[in-house]
PDB file of C-alpha atoms in Angstrom:
ATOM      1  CA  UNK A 196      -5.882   9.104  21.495  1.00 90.00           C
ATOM      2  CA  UNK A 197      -8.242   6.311  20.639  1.00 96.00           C
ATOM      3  CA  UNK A 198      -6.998   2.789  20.070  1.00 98.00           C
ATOM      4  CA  UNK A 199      -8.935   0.085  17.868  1.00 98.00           C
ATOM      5  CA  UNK A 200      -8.472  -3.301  16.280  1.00 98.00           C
ATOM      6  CA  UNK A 201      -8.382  -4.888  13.058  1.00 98.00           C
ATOM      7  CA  UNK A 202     -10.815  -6.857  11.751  1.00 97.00           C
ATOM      8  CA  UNK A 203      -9.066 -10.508  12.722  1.00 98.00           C
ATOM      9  CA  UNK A 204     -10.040 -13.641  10.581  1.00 97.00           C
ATOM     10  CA  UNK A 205     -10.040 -15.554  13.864  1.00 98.00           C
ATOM     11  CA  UNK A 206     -13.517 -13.757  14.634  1.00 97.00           C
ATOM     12  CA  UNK A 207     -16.063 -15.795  12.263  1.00 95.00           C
ATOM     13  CA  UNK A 208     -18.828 -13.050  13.097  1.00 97.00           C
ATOM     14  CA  UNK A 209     -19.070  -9.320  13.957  1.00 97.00           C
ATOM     15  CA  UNK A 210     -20.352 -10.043  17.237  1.00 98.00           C
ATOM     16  CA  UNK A 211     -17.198 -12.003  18.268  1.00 98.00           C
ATOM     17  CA  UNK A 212     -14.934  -8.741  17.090  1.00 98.00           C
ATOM     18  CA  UNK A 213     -17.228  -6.634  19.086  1.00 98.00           C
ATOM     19  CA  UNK A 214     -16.848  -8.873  21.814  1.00 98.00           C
ATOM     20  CA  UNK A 215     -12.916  -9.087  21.594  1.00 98.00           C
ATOM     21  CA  UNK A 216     -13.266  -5.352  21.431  1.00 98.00           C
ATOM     22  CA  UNK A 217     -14.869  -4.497  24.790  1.00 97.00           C
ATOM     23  CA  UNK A 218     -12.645  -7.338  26.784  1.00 97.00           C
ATOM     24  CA  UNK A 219      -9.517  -5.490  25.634  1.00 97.00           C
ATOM     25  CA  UNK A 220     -10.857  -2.116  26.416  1.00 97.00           C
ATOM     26  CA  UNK A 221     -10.351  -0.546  22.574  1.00 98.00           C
ATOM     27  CA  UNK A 222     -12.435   2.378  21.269  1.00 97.00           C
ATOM     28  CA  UNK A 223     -13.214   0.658  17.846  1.00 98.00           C
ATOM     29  CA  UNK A 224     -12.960  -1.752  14.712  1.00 98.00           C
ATOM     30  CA  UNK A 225     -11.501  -1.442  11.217  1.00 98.00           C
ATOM     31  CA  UNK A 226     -14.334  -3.143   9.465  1.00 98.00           C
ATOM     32  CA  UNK A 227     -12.242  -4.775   6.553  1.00 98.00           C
ATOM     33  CA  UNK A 228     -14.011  -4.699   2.933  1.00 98.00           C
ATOM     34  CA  UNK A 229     -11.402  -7.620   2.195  1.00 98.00           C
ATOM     35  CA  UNK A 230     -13.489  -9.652   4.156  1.00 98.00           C
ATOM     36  CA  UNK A 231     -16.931 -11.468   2.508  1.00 97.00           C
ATOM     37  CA  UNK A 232     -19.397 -10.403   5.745  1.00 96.00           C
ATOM     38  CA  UNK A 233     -18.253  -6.693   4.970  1.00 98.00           C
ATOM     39  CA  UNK A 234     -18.931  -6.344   1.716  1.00 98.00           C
ATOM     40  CA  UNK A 235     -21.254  -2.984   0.518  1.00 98.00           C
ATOM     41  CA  UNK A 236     -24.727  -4.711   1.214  1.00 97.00           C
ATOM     42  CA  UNK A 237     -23.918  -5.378   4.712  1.00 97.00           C
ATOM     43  CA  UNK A 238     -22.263  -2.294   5.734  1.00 98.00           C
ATOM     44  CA  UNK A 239     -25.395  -0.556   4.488  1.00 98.00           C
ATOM     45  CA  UNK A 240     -27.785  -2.358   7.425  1.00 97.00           C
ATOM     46  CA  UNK A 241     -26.642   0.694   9.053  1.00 98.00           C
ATOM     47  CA  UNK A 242     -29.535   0.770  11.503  1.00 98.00           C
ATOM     48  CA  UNK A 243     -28.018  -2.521  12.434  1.00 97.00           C
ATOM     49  CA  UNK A 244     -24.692  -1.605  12.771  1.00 98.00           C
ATOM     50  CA  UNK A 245     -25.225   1.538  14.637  1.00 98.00           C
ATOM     51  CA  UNK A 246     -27.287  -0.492  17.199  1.00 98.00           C
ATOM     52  CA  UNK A 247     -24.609  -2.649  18.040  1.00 98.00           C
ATOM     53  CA  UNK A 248     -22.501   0.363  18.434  1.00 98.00           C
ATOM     54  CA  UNK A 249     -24.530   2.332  20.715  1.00 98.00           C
ATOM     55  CA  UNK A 250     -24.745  -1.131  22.688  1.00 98.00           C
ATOM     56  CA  UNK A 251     -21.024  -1.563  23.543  1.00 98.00           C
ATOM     57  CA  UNK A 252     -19.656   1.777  23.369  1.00 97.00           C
ATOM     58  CA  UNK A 253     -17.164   1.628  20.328  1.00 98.00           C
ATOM     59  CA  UNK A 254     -17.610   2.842  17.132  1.00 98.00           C
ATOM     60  CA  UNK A 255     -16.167   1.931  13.490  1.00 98.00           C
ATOM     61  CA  UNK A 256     -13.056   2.491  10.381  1.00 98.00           C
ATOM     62  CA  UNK A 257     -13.455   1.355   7.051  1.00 98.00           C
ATOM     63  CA  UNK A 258     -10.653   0.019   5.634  1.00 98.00           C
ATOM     64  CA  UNK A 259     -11.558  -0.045   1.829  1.00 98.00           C
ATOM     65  CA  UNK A 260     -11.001  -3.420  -0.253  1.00 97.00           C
ATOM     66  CA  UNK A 261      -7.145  -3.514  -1.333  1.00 96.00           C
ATOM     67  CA  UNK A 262      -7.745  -4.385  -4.682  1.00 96.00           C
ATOM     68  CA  UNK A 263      -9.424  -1.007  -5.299  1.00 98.00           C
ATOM     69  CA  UNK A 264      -8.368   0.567  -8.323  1.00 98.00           C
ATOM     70  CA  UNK A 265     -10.634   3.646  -8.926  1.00 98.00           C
ATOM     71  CA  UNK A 266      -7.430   4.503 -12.232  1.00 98.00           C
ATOM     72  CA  UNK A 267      -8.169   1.121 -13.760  1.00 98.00           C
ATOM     73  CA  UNK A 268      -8.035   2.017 -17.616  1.00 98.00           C
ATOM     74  CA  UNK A 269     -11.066  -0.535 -18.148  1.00 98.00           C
ATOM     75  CA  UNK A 270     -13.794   2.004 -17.489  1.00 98.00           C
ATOM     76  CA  UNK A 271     -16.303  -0.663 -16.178  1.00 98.00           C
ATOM     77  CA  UNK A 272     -14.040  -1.940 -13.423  1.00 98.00           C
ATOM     78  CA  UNK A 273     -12.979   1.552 -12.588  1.00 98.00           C
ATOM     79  CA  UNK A 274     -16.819   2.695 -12.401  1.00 98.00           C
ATOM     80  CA  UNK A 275     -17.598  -0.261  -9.777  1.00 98.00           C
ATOM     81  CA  UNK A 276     -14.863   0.424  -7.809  1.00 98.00           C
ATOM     82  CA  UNK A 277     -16.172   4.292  -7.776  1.00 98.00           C
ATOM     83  CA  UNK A 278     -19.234   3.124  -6.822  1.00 98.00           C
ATOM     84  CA  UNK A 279     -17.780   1.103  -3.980  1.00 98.00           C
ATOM     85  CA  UNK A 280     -16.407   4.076  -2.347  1.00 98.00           C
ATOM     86  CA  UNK A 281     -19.093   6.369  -3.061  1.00 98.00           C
ATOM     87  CA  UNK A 282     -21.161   3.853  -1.156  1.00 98.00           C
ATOM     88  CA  UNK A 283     -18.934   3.328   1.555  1.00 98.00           C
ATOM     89  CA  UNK A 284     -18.541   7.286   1.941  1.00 98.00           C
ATOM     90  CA  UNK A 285     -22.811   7.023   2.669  1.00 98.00           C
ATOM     91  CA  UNK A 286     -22.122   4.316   5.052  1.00 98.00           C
ATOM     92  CA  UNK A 287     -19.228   5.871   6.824  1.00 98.00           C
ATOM     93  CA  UNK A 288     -21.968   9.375   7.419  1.00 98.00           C
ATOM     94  CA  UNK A 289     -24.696   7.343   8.699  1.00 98.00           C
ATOM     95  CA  UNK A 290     -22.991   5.215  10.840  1.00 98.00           C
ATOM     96  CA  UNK A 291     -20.607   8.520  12.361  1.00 97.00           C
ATOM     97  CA  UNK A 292     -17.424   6.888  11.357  1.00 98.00           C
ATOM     98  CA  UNK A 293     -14.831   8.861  11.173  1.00 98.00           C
ATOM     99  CA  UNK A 294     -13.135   7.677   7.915  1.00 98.00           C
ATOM    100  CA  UNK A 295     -12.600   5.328   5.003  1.00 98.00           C
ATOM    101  CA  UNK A 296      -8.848   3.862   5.118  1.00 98.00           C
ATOM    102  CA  UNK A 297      -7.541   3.029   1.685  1.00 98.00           C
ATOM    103  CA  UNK A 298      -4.115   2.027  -0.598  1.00 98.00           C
ATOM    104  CA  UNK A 299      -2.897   3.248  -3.418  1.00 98.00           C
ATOM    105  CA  UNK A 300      -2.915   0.507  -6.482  1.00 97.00           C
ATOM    106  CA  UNK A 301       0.239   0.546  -8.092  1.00 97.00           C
ATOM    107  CA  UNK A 302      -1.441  -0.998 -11.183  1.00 97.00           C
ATOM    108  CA  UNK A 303       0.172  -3.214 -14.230  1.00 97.00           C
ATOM    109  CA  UNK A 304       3.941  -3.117 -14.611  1.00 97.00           C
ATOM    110  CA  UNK A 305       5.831  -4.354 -18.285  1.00 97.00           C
ATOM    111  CA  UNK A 306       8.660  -5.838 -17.724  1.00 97.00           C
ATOM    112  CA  UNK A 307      11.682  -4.901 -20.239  1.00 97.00           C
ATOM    113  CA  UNK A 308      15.204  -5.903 -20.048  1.00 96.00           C
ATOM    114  CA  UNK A 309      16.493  -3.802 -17.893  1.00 95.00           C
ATOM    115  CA  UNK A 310      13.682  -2.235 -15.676  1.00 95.00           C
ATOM    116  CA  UNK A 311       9.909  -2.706 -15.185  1.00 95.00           C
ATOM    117  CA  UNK A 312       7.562   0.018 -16.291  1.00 97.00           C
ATOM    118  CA  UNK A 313       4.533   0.626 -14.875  1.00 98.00           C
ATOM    119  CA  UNK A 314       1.813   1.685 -17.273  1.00 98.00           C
ATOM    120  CA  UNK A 315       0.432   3.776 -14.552  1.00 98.00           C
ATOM    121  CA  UNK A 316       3.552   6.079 -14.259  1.00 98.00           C
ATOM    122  CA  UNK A 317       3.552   5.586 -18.239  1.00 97.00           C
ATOM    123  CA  UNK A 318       0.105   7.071 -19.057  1.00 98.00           C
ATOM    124  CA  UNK A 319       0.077   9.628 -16.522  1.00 98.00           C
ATOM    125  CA  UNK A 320      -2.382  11.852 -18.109  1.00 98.00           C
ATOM    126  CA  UNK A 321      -5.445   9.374 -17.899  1.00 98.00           C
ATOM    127  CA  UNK A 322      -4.374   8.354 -14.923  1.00 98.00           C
ATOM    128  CA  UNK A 323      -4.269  11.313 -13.079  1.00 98.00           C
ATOM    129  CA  UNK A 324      -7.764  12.222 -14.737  1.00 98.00           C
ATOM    130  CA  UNK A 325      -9.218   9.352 -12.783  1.00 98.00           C
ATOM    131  CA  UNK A 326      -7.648  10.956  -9.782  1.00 98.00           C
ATOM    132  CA  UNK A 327      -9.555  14.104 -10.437  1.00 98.00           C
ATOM    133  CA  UNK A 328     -12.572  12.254 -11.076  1.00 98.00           C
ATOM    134  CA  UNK A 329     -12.267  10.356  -7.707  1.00 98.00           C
ATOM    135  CA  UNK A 330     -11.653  13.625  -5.713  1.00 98.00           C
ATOM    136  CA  UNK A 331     -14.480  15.103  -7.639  1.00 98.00           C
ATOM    137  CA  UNK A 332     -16.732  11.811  -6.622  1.00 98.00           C
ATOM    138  CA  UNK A 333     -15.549  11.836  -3.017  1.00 98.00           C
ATOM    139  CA  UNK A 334     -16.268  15.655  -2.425  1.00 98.00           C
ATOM    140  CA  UNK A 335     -19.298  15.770  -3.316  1.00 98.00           C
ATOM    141  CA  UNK A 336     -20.658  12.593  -2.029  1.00 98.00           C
ATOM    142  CA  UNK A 337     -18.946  13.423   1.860  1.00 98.00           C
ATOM    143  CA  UNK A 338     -20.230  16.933   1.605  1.00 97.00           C
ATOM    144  CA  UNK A 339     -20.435  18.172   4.956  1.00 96.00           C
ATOM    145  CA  UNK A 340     -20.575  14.873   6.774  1.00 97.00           C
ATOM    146  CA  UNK A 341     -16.725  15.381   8.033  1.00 97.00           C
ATOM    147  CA  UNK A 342     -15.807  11.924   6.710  1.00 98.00           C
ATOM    148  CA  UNK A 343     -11.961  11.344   5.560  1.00 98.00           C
ATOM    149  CA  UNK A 344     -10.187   9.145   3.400  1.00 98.00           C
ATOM    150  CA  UNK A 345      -6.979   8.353   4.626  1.00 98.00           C
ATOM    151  CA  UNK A 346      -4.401   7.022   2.492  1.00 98.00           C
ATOM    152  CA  UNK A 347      -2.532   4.302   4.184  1.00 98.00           C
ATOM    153  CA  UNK A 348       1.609   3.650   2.913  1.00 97.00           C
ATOM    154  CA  UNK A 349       2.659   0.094   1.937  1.00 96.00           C
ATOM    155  CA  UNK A 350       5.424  -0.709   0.509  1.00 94.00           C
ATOM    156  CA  UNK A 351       7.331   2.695  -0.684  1.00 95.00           C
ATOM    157  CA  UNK A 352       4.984   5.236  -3.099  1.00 97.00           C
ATOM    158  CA  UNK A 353       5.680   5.301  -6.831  1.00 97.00           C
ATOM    159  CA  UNK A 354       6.368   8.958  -8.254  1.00 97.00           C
ATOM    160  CA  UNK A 355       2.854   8.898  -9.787  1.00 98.00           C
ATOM    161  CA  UNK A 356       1.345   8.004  -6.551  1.00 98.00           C
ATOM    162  CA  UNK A 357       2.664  10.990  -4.977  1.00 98.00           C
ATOM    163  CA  UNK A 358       1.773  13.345  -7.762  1.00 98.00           C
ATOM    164  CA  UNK A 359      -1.649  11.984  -6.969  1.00 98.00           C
ATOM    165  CA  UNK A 360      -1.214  12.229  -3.349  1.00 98.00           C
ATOM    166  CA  UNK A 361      -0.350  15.702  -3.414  1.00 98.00           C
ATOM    167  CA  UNK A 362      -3.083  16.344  -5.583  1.00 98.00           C
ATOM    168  CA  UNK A 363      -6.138  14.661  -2.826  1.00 98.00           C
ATOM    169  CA  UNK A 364      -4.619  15.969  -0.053  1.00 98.00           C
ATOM    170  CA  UNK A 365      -5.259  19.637  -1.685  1.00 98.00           C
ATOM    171  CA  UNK A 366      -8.956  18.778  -0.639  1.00 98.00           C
ATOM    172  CA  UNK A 367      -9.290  18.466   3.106  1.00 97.00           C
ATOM    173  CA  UNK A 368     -11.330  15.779   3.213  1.00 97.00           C
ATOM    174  CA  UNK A 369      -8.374  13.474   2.257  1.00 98.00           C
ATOM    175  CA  UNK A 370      -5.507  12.535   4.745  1.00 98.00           C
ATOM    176  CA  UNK A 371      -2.452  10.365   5.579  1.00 98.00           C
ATOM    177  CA  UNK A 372      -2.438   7.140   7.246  1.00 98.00           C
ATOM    178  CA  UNK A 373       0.986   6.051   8.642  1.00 98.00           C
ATOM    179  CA  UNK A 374       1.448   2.225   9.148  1.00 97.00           C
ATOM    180  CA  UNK A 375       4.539   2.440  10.925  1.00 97.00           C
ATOM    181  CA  UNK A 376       4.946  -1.944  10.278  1.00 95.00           C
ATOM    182  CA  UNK A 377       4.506  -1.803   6.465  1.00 95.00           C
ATOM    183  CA  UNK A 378       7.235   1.388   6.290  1.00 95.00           C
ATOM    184  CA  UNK A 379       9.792  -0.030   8.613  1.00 94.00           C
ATOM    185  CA  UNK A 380       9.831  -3.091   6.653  1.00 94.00           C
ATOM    186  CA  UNK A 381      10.817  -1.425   3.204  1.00 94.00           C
ATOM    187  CA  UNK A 382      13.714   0.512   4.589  1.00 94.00           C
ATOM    188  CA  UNK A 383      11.323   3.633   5.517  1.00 95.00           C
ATOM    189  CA  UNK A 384      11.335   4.984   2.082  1.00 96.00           C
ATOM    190  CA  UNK A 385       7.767   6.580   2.957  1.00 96.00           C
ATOM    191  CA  UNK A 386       9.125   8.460   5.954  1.00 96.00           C
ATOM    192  CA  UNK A 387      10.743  11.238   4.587  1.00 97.00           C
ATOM    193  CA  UNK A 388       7.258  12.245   2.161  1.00 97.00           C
ATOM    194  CA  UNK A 389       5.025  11.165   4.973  1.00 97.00           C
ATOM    195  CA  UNK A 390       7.100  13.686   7.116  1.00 97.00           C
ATOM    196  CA  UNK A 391       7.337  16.630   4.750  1.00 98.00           C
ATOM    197  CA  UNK A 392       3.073  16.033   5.038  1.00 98.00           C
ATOM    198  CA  UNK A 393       2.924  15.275   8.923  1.00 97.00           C
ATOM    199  CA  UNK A 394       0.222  18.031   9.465  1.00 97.00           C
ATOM    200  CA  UNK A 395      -2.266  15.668   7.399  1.00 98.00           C
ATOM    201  CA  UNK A 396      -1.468  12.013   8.997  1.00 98.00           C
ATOM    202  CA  UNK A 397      -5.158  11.608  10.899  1.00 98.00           C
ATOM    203  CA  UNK A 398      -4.434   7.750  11.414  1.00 98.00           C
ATOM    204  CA  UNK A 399      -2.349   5.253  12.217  1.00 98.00           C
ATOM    205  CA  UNK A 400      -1.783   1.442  12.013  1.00 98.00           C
ATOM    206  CA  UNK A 401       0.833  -0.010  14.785  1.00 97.00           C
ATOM    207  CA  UNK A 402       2.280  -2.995  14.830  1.00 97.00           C
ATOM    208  CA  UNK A 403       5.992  -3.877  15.252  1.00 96.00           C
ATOM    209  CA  UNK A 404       8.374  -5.078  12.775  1.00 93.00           C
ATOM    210  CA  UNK A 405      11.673  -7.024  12.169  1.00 92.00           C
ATOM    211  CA  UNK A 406      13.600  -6.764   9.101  1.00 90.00           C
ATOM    212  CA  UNK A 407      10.811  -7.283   6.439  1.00 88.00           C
ATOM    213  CA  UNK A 408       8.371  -8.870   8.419  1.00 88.00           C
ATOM    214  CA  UNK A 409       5.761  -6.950  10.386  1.00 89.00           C
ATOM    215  CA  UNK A 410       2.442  -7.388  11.523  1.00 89.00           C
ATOM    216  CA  UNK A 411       4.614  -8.494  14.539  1.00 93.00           C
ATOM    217  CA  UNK A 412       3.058  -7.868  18.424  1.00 96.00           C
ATOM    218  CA  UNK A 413       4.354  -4.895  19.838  1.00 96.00           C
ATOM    219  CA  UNK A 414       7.801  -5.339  21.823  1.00 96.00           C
ATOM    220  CA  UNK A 415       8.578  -8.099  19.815  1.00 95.00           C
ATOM    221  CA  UNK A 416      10.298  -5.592  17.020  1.00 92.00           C
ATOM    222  CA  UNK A 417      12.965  -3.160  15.992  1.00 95.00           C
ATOM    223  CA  UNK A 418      10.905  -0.203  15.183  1.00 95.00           C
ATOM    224  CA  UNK A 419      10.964   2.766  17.968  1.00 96.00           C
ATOM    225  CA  UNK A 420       7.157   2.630  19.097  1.00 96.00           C
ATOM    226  CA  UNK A 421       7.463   5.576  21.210  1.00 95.00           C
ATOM    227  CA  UNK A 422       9.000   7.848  18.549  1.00 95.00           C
ATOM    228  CA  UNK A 423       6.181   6.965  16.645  1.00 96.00           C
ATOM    229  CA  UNK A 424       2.963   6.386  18.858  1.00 96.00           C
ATOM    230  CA  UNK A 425       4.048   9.916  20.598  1.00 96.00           C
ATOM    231  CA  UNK A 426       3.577  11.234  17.114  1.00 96.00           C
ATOM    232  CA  UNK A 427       0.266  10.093  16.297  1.00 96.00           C
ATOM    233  CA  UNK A 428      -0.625  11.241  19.808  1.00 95.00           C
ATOM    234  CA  UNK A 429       0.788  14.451  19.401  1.00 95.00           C
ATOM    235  CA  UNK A 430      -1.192  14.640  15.976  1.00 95.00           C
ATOM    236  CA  UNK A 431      -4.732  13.473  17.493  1.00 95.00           C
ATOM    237  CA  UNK A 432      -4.730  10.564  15.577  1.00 97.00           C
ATOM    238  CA  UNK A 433      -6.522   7.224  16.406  1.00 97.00           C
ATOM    239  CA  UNK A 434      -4.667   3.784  16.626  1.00 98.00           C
ATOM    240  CA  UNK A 435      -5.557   0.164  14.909  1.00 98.00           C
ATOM    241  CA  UNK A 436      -3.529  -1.855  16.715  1.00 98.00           C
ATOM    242  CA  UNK A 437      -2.949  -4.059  13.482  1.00 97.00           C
ATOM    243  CA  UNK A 438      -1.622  -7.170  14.325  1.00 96.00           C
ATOM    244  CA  UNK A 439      -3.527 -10.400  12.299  1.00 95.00           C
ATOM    245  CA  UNK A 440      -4.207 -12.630  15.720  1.00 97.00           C
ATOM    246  CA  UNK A 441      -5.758 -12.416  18.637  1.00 98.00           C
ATOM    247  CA  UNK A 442      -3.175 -13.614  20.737  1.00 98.00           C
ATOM    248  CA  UNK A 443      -0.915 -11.274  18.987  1.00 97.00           C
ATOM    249  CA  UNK A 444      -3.369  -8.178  20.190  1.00 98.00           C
ATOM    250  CA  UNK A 445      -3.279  -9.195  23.199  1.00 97.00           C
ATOM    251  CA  UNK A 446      -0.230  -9.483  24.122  1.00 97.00           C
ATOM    252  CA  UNK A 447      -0.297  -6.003  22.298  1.00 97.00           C
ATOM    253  CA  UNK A 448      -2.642  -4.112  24.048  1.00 97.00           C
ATOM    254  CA  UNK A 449      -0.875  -5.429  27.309  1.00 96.00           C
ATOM    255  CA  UNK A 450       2.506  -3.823  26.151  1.00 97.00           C
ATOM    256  CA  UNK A 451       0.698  -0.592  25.712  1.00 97.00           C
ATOM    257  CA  UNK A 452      -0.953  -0.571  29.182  1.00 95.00           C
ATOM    258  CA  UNK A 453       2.816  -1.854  30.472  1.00 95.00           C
ATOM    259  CA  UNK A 454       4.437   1.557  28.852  1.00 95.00           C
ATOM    260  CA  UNK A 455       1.876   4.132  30.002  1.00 90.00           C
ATOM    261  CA  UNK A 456      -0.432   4.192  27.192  1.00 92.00           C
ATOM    262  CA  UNK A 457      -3.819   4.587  28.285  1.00 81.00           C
ATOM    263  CA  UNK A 458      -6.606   2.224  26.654  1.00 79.00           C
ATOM    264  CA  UNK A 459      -9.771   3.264  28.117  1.00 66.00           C
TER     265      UNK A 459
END
C-alpha cells in the first residue's frame, strides 16, 4: 500500500513538494489542478516531470480542478472543462500515473420556499447526456493506457450524482475514491453507497476528523483509522495522506510509522 501527499500551499515550487516527499519517505504527490503552477500547460512538460520522477523515486496523482463541471448546461464551459480532462488523461499516460482524482459538481440550486432544487437533479435528461458524453470522451482518450478516474466523496452524493455514478463505474476505467475526513464530517451519509461499491474504491484520502472539521492530523480525531486504512489496504489502494500543512503531515506520517504502517 503506497502512501503520498497532497500538494501543500506551504511548498511555493514543485521541487520543495518533491523534496518534502523523499524526507518523509512517501511514494508520491497529488499534483493539484487547483493550484496556478499545475495548470494543463505545465503538466504537459512531461519530459520534465518524468525526469524529476525517475530522479527521486516517487511518482504522481492528479487531482482534477474542483470547479470542474463537464454537465455545465453552457456548452462552451462544459467543452473546456472536457478538454481539461481529456488533456489531463494524455498527461496522466505519459507520465505513468496511475489516475486522475476528481468531484462531482453538484451544480446550481433554486431556492423555493420550502426546499432548494437543484437544476441538475431537475433536468436530468441533459444532464445525464453529458455524463455519457464524458464516459464516451474518457474511454476513448485512456484507451489502453490503464489510467483511472476516481471519483472522490465530499459532502454526501445527490440522487443524480449516483445515477451518474453508477452509470461511469459500468466502464472500468472509472473508480471510487474514499476520503474518509470529508465523509466522517457529514454524518457518513456516503458510507453506506460507497460500501454497497467497495470492490471499485482504488484510492483513498486520510486525514482525521472531529465533528465537522477534518483535514485534521491523524490521532488528533474521532474517526476509526484502522477500520478504514485496513480497508484500503485490504483493497490495494494507495494513500494521500491529505492534511493542508506540513507540520500537520508530519506529525501524520509519524502516527502511521507509530501504529505499524509501513512508509517505505
Amino acid at each position: 500500500m503506497d502512501f503520498g501527499m497532497p500538494t501543500l500551499i506551504e511548498n511555493k515550487t514543485l521541487e520543495e513538494n518533491i523534496a518534502l516527499c523523499k524526507e518523509l519517505g512517501l511514494q508520491f504527490i497529488e499534483l493539484n489542478m487547483n493550484f496556478p503552477m499545475y495548470q494543463i500547460p505545465q503538466l504537459e512538460e512531461t519530459e520534465n516531470l518524468t525526469k524529476l520522477a525517475r530522479e527521486n523515486g516517487i511518482y504522481f496523482t492528479i487531482h482534477l480542478d474542483e470547479n470542474l463541471n463537464v454537465c455545465d448546461f453552457n456548452p462552451l464551459v462544459a467543452d473546456a472543462y472536457m478538454e481539461t480532462v481529456e488533456r489531463a488523461l494524455r498527461v496522466a499516460a505519459e507520465l505513468g500515473s496511475p489516475l486522475l482524482n476528481m468531484h462531482m459538481n453538484h451544480g446550481i440550486y433554486v431556492t423555493l420556499p420550502d426546499r432548494k432544487v437543484r437544476l441538475f437533479g431537475e433536468y436530468r435528461e441533459p444532464y445525464m447526456a453529458a455524463i455519457h458524453r464524458f464516459r464516451e470522451m474518457c474511454e476513448k482518450t485512456a484507451g489502453d493506457s490503464g489510467v483511472k478516474v476516481c471519483i472522490e466523496n465530499t459532502d454526501g452524493y445527490q440522487d443524480f450524482e449516483k445515477e451518474a455514478i453508477d452509470y461511469l463505474l459500468e466502464s472500468e476505467m472509472f473508480a471510487l475514491t474514499w476520503d474518509i475526513g470529508h465523509s466522517h464530517a457529514c454524518g457518513n451519509v456516503d458510507e453506506a453507497f460507497l460500501m454497497e461499491r467497495r470492490d471499485r474504491l482504488y484510492h483513498f484520502h486520510i486525514h482525521d476528523a472531529k465533528g465537522t472539521g477534518n483535514h485534521k492530523t491523524l490521532g488528533s480525531g474521532e474517526i476509526n483509522l484502522a477500520q478504514r486504512i485496513g480497508l484500503a489496504e485490504t483493497n490495494g489502494c494507495r494513500c494521500v495522506v491529505e492534511t493542508k500543512t506540513i507540520e500537520a503531515l508530519r506529525q501524520s506520517v509519524k502516527w502511521l510509522g507509530d501504529n505499524g504502517y509501513r512508509i517505505e
